C-alpha positions as a Python dict, from the first residue, in 0.01 Angstrom:
ca = {
    (1, 'X'): (0, 0, 0),
    (2, 'X'): (289, 58, 240),
    (3, 'X'): (536, -108, 5),
    (4, 'X'): (417, 103, -289),
    (5, 'X'): (457, 427, -91),
    (6, 'X'): (805, 324, 13),
    (7, 'X'): (912, 261, -345),
    (8, 'X'): (756, 588, -457),
    (9, 'X'): (949, 800, -211),
    (10, 'X'): (1275, 622, -285),
    (11, 'X'): (1224, 709, -650),
    (12, 'X'): (1148, 1067, -547),
    (13, 'X'): (1470, 1079, -343),
    (14, 'X'): (1669, 958, -645),
    (15, 'X'): (1489, 1215, -857),
    (16, 'X'): (1599, 1486, -615),
    (17, 'X'): (1956, 1361, -640),
    (18, 'X'): (1973, 1373, -1020),
    (19, 'X'): (1818, 1721, -1030),
    (20, 'X'): (2075, 1845, -777),
    (21, 'X'): (2356, 1694, -985),
    (22, 'X'): (2235, 1860, -1306),
    (23, 'X'): (2206, 2194, -1123),
    (24, 'X'): (2559, 2152, -989),
    (25, 'X'): (2712, 2087, -1330),
    (26, 'X'): (2508, 2364, -1492),
    (27, 'X'): (2643, 2614, -1240),
    (28, 'X'): (2999, 2489, -1290),
    (29, 'X'): (2979, 2570, -1663),
    (30, 'X'): (2805, 2899, -1590),
    (31, 'X'): (3083, 2987, -1348),
    (32, 'X'): (3350, 2916, -1610),
    (33, 'X'): (3181, 3168, -1840),
    (34, 'X'): (3136, 3416, -1551),
    (35, 'X'): (2757, 3408, -1563),
    (36, 'X'): (2687, 3197, -1252),
    (37, 'X'): (2441, 3371, -1017),
    (38, 'X'): (2589, 3400, -670),
    (39, 'X'): (2266, 3297, -497),
    (40, 'X'): (2234, 2979, -702),
    (41, 'X'): (2600, 2895, -642),
    (42, 'X'): (2558, 2936, -266),
    (43, 'X'): (2248, 2719, -255),
    (44, 'X'): (2418, 2449, -464),
    (45, 'X'): (2720, 2460, -234),
    (46, 'X'): (2496, 2409, 68),
    (47, 'X'): (2360, 2091, -92),
    (48, 'X'): (2709, 1946, -152),
    (49, 'X'): (2694, 1708, 148),
    (50, 'X'): (2367, 1561, 20),
    (51, 'X'): (2386, 1518, -360),
    (52, 'X'): (2591, 1201, -400),
    (53, 'X'): (2535, 1052, -50),
    (54, 'X'): (2162, 1050, -127),
    (55, 'X'): (2215, 874, -458),
    (56, 'X'): (2452, 612, -318),
    (57, 'X'): (2244, 543, -7),
    (58, 'X'): (1930, 476, -212),
    (59, 'X'): (2135, 274, -462),
    (60, 'X'): (2271, 63, -178),
    (61, 'X'): (1922, -7, -49),
    (62, 'X'): (1801, -107, -396),
    (63, 'X'): (2107, -331, -446),
    (64, 'X'): (2054, -528, -124),
    (65, 'X'): (1868, -815, -290),
    (66, 'X'): (2147, -858, -548),
    (67, 'X'): (2393, -936, -270),
    (68, 'X'): (2211, -1261, -197),
    (69, 'X'): (2261, -1393, -552),
    (70, 'X'): (2537, -1633, -647),
    (71, 'X'): (2863, -1476, -762),
    (72, 'X'): (2802, -1591, -1119),
    (73, 'X'): (2455, -1441, -1134),
    (74, 'X'): (2571, -1127, -952),
    (75, 'X'): (2855, -1062, -1195),
    (76, 'X'): (2647, -1146, -1500),
    (77, 'X'): (2336, -946, -1413),
    (78, 'X'): (2469, -651, -1213),
    (79, 'X'): (2838, -590, -1266),
    (80, 'X'): (2840, -663, -1639),
    (81, 'X'): (2566, -403, -1689),
    (82, 'X'): (2773, -136, -1511),
    (83, 'X'): (3091, -230, -1699),
    (84, 'X'): (2903, -217, -2028),
    (85, 'X'): (2746, 123, -1956),
    (86, 'X'): (3076, 263, -1833),
    (87, 'X'): (3251, 158, -2154),
    (88, 'X'): (2974, 287, -2383),
    (89, 'X'): (2926, 627, -2224),
    (90, 'X'): (3286, 705, -2142),
    (91, 'X'): (3364, 641, -2507),
    (92, 'X'): (3070, 860, -2614),
    (93, 'X'): (3193, 1144, -2393),
    (94, 'X'): (3549, 1103, -2520),
    (95, 'X'): (3430, 1130, -2882),
    (96, 'X'): (3203, 1425, -2804),
    (97, 'X'): (3471, 1629, -2629),
    (98, 'X'): (3729, 1537, -2893),
    (99, 'X'): (3530, 1615, -3207),
    (100, 'X'): (3231, 1832, -3109),
    (101, 'X'): (3336, 2058, -2825),
    (102, 'X'): (3621, 2105, -2580),
    (103, 'X'): (3527, 2032, -2221),
    (104, 'X'): (3624, 2366, -2068),
    (105, 'X'): (3622, 2219, -1716),
    (106, 'X'): (3847, 1925, -1811),
    (107, 'X'): (4024, 2041, -2131),
    (108, 'X'): (4225, 1720, -2158),
    (109, 'X'): (3916, 1501, -2196),
    (110, 'X'): (3917, 1354, -2546),
    (111, 'X'): (4273, 1462, -2616),
    (112, 'X'): (4446, 1124, -2593),
    (113, 'X'): (4321, 775, -2692),
    (114, 'X'): (4511, 640, -2391),
    (115, 'X'): (4231, 787, -2177),
    (116, 'X'): (4000, 513, -2305),
    (117, 'X'): (4229, 263, -2132),
    (118, 'X'): (4318, 472, -1829),
    (119, 'X'): (3950, 529, -1749),
    (120, 'X'): (3926, 178, -1604),
    (121, 'X'): (4147, 259, -1307),
    (122, 'X'): (4159, 641, -1305),
    (123, 'X'): (3840, 786, -1457),
    (124, 'X'): (3838, 1164, -1475),
    (125, 'X'): (3487, 1233, -1606),
    (126, 'X'): (3131, 1267, -1484),
    (127, 'X'): (3065, 900, -1559),
    (128, 'X'): (3268, 804, -1252),
    (129, 'X'): (2952, 713, -1055),
    (130, 'X'): (2896, 400, -1270),
    (131, 'X'): (3255, 292, -1206),
    (132, 'X'): (3211, 361, -835),
    (133, 'X'): (2883, 166, -821),
    (134, 'X'): (3054, -143, -963),
    (135, 'X'): (3333, -114, -707),
    (136, 'X'): (3086, -60, -422),
    (137, 'X'): (2876, -360, -519),
    (138, 'X'): (3169, -599, -548),
    (139, 'X'): (3325, -470, -225),
    (140, 'X'): (2996, -502, -37),
    (141, 'X'): (2949, -860, -150),
    (142, 'X'): (3307, -947, -53),
    (143, 'X'): (3254, -791, 290),
    (144, 'X'): (2925, -974, 349),
    (145, 'X'): (3069, -1231, 598),
    (146, 'X'): (3252, -968, 806),
    (147, 'X'): (3105, -813, 1123),
    (148, 'X'): (2884, -535, 987),
    (149, 'X'): (2907, -271, 1263),
    (150, 'X'): (3287, -293, 1254),
    (151, 'X'): (3292, -266, 875),
    (152, 'X'): (3058, 35, 879),
    (153, 'X'): (3271, 202, 1147),
    (154, 'X'): (3590, 154, 943),
    (155, 'X'): (3420, 281, 626),
    (156, 'X'): (3292, 586, 817),
    (157, 'X'): (3640, 657, 954),
    (158, 'X'): (3790, 638, 606),
    (159, 'X'): (3516, 872, 482),
    (160, 'X'): (3592, 1125, 757),
    (161, 'X'): (3966, 1111, 692),
    (162, 'X'): (3913, 1159, 319),
    (163, 'X'): (3657, 1437, 353),
    (164, 'X'): (3886, 1605, 605),
    (165, 'X'): (4181, 1585, 361),
    (166, 'X'): (4385, 1383, 608),
    (167, 'X'): (4442, 1130, 331),
    (168, 'X'): (4632, 1280, 39),
    (169, 'X'): (4457, 1158, -278),
    (170, 'X'): (4499, 1359, -595),
    (171, 'X'): (4230, 1223, -828),
    (172, 'X'): (3876, 1323, -732),
    (173, 'X'): (3726, 991, -841),
    (174, 'X'): (3953, 797, -607),
    (175, 'X'): (3862, 1036, -325),
    (176, 'X'): (3494, 993, -401),
    (177, 'X'): (3513, 615, -371),
    (178, 'X'): (3656, 644, -20),
    (179, 'X'): (3417, 921, 79),
    (180, 'X'): (3093, 766, -41),
    (181, 'X'): (3136, 392, 12),
    (182, 'X'): (2998, 411, 366),
    (183, 'X'): (2668, 547, 233),
    (184, 'X'): (2622, 264, -16),
    (185, 'X'): (2723, 9, 247),
    (186, 'X'): (2482, 148, 505),
    (187, 'X'): (2196, 164, 255),
    (188, 'X'): (2258, -196, 153),
    (189, 'X'): (2296, -345, 502),
    (190, 'X'): (2074, -126, 719),
    (191, 'X'): (1847, 41, 467),
    (192, 'X'): (1533, -165, 531),
    (193, 'X'): (1473, -71, 898),
    (194, 'X'): (1574, 290, 826),
    (195, 'X'): (1333, 311, 532),
    (196, 'X'): (1054, 172, 752),
    (197, 'X'): (1127, 426, 1025),
    (198, 'X'): (1133, 721, 784),
    (199, 'X'): (812, 604, 616),
    (200, 'X'): (633, 596, 952),
    (201, 'X'): (761, 935, 1076),
    (202, 'X'): (844, 1149, 772),
    (203, 'X'): (759, 1491, 919),
    (204, 'X'): (967, 1434, 1232),
    (205, 'X'): (1255, 1297, 1022),
    (206, 'X'): (1247, 1589, 777),
    (207, 'X'): (1225, 1858, 1046),
    (208, 'X'): (1493, 1706, 1268),
    (209, 'X'): (1724, 1652, 971),
    (210, 'X'): (1679, 2008, 848),
    (211, 'X'): (1741, 2161, 1192),
    (212, 'X'): (2054, 1955, 1250),
    (213, 'X'): (2180, 2022, 899),
    (214, 'X'): (2128, 2398, 941),
    (215, 'X'): (2295, 2399, 1283),
    (216, 'X'): (2597, 2211, 1149),
    (217, 'X'): (2625, 2451, 858),
    (218, 'X'): (2633, 2749, 1092),
    (219, 'X'): (2885, 2587, 1325),
    (220, 'X'): (3117, 2484, 1046),
    (221, 'X'): (3107, 2765, 794),
    (222, 'X'): (3038, 3058, 1024),
    (223, 'X'): (3226, 2964, 1338),
    (224, 'X'): (3470, 2702, 1201),
    (225, 'X'): (3381, 2498, 1509),
    (226, 'X'): (3371, 2150, 1355),
    (227, 'X'): (3648, 1946, 1194),
    (228, 'X'): (3592, 1932, 817),
    (229, 'X'): (3571, 1555, 777),
    (230, 'X'): (3333, 1504, 1070),
    (231, 'X'): (3118, 1791, 945),
    (232, 'X'): (3094, 1635, 599),
    (233, 'X'): (2982, 1295, 725),
    (234, 'X'): (2742, 1415, 995),
    (235, 'X'): (2590, 1686, 777),
    (236, 'X'): (2540, 1427, 502),
    (237, 'X'): (2348, 1206, 743),
    (238, 'X'): (2135, 1500, 860),
    (239, 'X'): (2077, 1607, 500),
    (240, 'X'): (1971, 1256, 405),
    (241, 'X'): (1715, 1255, 687),
    (242, 'X'): (1586, 1593, 571),
    (243, 'X'): (1543, 1502, 204),
    (244, 'X'): (1422, 1146, 264),
    (245, 'X'): (1156, 1264, 508),
    (246, 'X'): (1059, 1531, 256),
    (247, 'X'): (1041, 1266, -18),
    (248, 'X'): (789, 1065, 185),
    (249, 'X'): (574, 1376, 231),
    (250, 'X'): (599, 1453, -140),
    (251, 'X'): (492, 1098, -225),
    (252, 'X'): (155, 1171, -63),
    (253, 'X'): (79, 1437, -326),
    (254, 'X'): (-18, 1258, -646),
    (255, 'X'): (100, 1516, -901),
    (256, 'X'): (432, 1569, -725),
    (257, 'X'): (481, 1196, -673),
    (258, 'X'): (440, 1114, -1042),
    (259, 'X'): (677, 1389, -1161),
    (260, 'X'): (965, 1328, -921),
    (261, 'X'): (928, 950, -913),
    (262, 'X'): (959, 949, -1292),
    (263, 'X'): (1295, 1125, -1265),
    (264, 'X'): (1402, 875, -1000),
    (265, 'X'): (1318, 581, -1226),
    (266, 'X'): (1512, 739, -1513),
    (267, 'X'): (1832, 866, -1356),
    (268, 'X'): (2061, 672, -1590),
    (269, 'X'): (1987, 856, -1919),
    (270, 'X'): (2014, 1190, -1740),
    (271, 'X'): (2341, 1104, -1567),
    (272, 'X'): (2519, 981, -1876),
    (273, 'X'): (2421, 1256, -2121),
    (274, 'X'): (2345, 1576, -1932),
    (275, 'X'): (2704, 1704, -1902),
    (276, 'X'): (2750, 1701, -2279),
    (277, 'X'): (2421, 1885, -2325),
    (278, 'X'): (2492, 2137, -2048),
    (279, 'X'): (2843, 2216, -2173),
    (280, 'X'): (2715, 2278, -2525),
    (281, 'X'): (2413, 2483, -2418),
    (282, 'X'): (2608, 2709, -2182),
    (283, 'X'): (2876, 2764, -2447),
    (284, 'X'): (2601, 2878, -2687),
    (285, 'X'): (2426, 3095, -2430),
    (286, 'X'): (2733, 3267, -2280),
    (287, 'X'): (2822, 3484, -2586),
    (288, 'X'): (2460, 3594, -2617),
    (289, 'X'): (2421, 3718, -2258),
    (290, 'X'): (2777, 3856, -2248),
    (291, 'X'): (2899, 3984, -1914),
    (292, 'X'): (2553, 4018, -1761),
    (293, 'X'): (2586, 3771, -1475),
    (294, 'X'): (2228, 3839, -1364),
    (295, 'X'): (2106, 3666, -1680),
    (296, 'X'): (2221, 3341, -1522),
    (297, 'X'): (1917, 3356, -1295),
    (298, 'X'): (1715, 3280, -1608),
    (299, 'X'): (1955, 3077, -1822),
    (300, 'X'): (2063, 2834, -1549),
    (301, 'X'): (1711, 2699, -1477),
    (302, 'X'): (1639, 2683, -1850),
    (303, 'X'): (1956, 2484, -1915),
    (304, 'X'): (1872, 2245, -1629),
    (305, 'X'): (1523, 2181, -1765),
    (306, 'X'): (1647, 2148, -2122),
    (307, 'X'): (1931, 1909, -2026),
    (308, 'X'): (1700, 1680, -1831),
    (309, 'X'): (1429, 1687, -2097),
    (310, 'X'): (1666, 1625, -2386),
    (311, 'X'): (1843, 1344, -2198),
    (312, 'X'): (1511, 1165, -2147),
    (313, 'X'): (1412, 1234, -2509),
    (314, 'X'): (1738, 1084, -2637),
    (315, 'X'): (1668, 769, -2436),
    (316, 'X'): (1315, 745, -2579),
    (317, 'X'): (1439, 797, -2934),
    (318, 'X'): (1714, 539, -2884),
    (319, 'X'): (1464, 277, -2766),
    (320, 'X'): (1230, 341, -3059),
    (321, 'X'): (1504, 350, -3323),
    (322, 'X'): (1680, 29, -3227),
    (323, 'X'): (1963, 201, -3039),
    (324, 'X'): (1851, 80, -2698),
    (325, 'X'): (2188, -94, -2670),
    (326, 'X'): (2321, 244, -2557),
    (327, 'X'): (2149, 185, -2223),
    (328, 'X'): (2110, -192, -2197),
    (329, 'X'): (2337, -473, -2323),
    (330, 'X'): (2187, -637, -2635),
    (331, 'X'): (2169, -985, -2481),
    (332, 'X'): (1972, -852, -2186),
    (333, 'X'): (1732, -667, -2413),
    (334, 'X'): (1671, -988, -2610),
    (335, 'X'): (1602, -1180, -2289),
    (336, 'X'): (1358, -913, -2171),
    (337, 'X'): (1173, -931, -2502),
    (338, 'X'): (1102, -1306, -2459),
    (339, 'X'): (764, -1365, -2284),
    (340, 'X'): (796, -1539, -1947),
}
């Protein structure tokens, strides 16, 4: 029973992460069209230190068992899947923003076929997280024999320097790799005891995390009393405690557990398709609502719900129509179809 609860709340935490990401991108497109509600934008900004750290920490924990596999099995089962998905969905986005709609946030996306080659070392799209996951997994396996506390400390220092803009890195995807690697590494190496501790004391974890997160926010943004990089890392840790403790509490409510855990188990289809849906929907909505920014209080939640729902529907349709290869390599699907 304990193991089941633990898995449930990890799924809920991932579900929270994907919802926060969709909200973030929805508000970015609303802002471009000058219909982003100020209150929503402020709340989304407050959650910035939590969105991706939460996703990568949980991903690191879930990837821990893969690190014990042989290199051949690890590359074949884990890394090949990420490489395949990255190629498929980056190409899909490139075609969409070339022939269907211009990406107003990144107008150059889809403009040059060279981008389909350049994406392997300098991705500049929302699919960067798949690329980063592959890098994190390979790096973590390579670092396995090295003293773990020292490695974590170095990764944390690099994260602080990058968050604090002490390292000059132009491309946001390269910055993100340096900023977020420590979270994946920690989740992979130290996730099990931390997960056990949070599961046993969720209310204390959630309350302490929220109080520390709020205090850091006040100190940093109101008083400018904390260095930017240190604030980013420490507030991320506090925010993770807050949302993970909350996820455990949510997992004890059956209706809430089923809804959010479902999102957590289906983050991939939402991640890879929601930006295309959001960009198109907001472009259609903006001329209708005109300059009435207050309308964003209604349109933004509707776009978020529609983008998530349609992303999951596309996945379901793909699986039923023989296009499941969009989400899983064909050879793997054939192996899964063979009875054990």
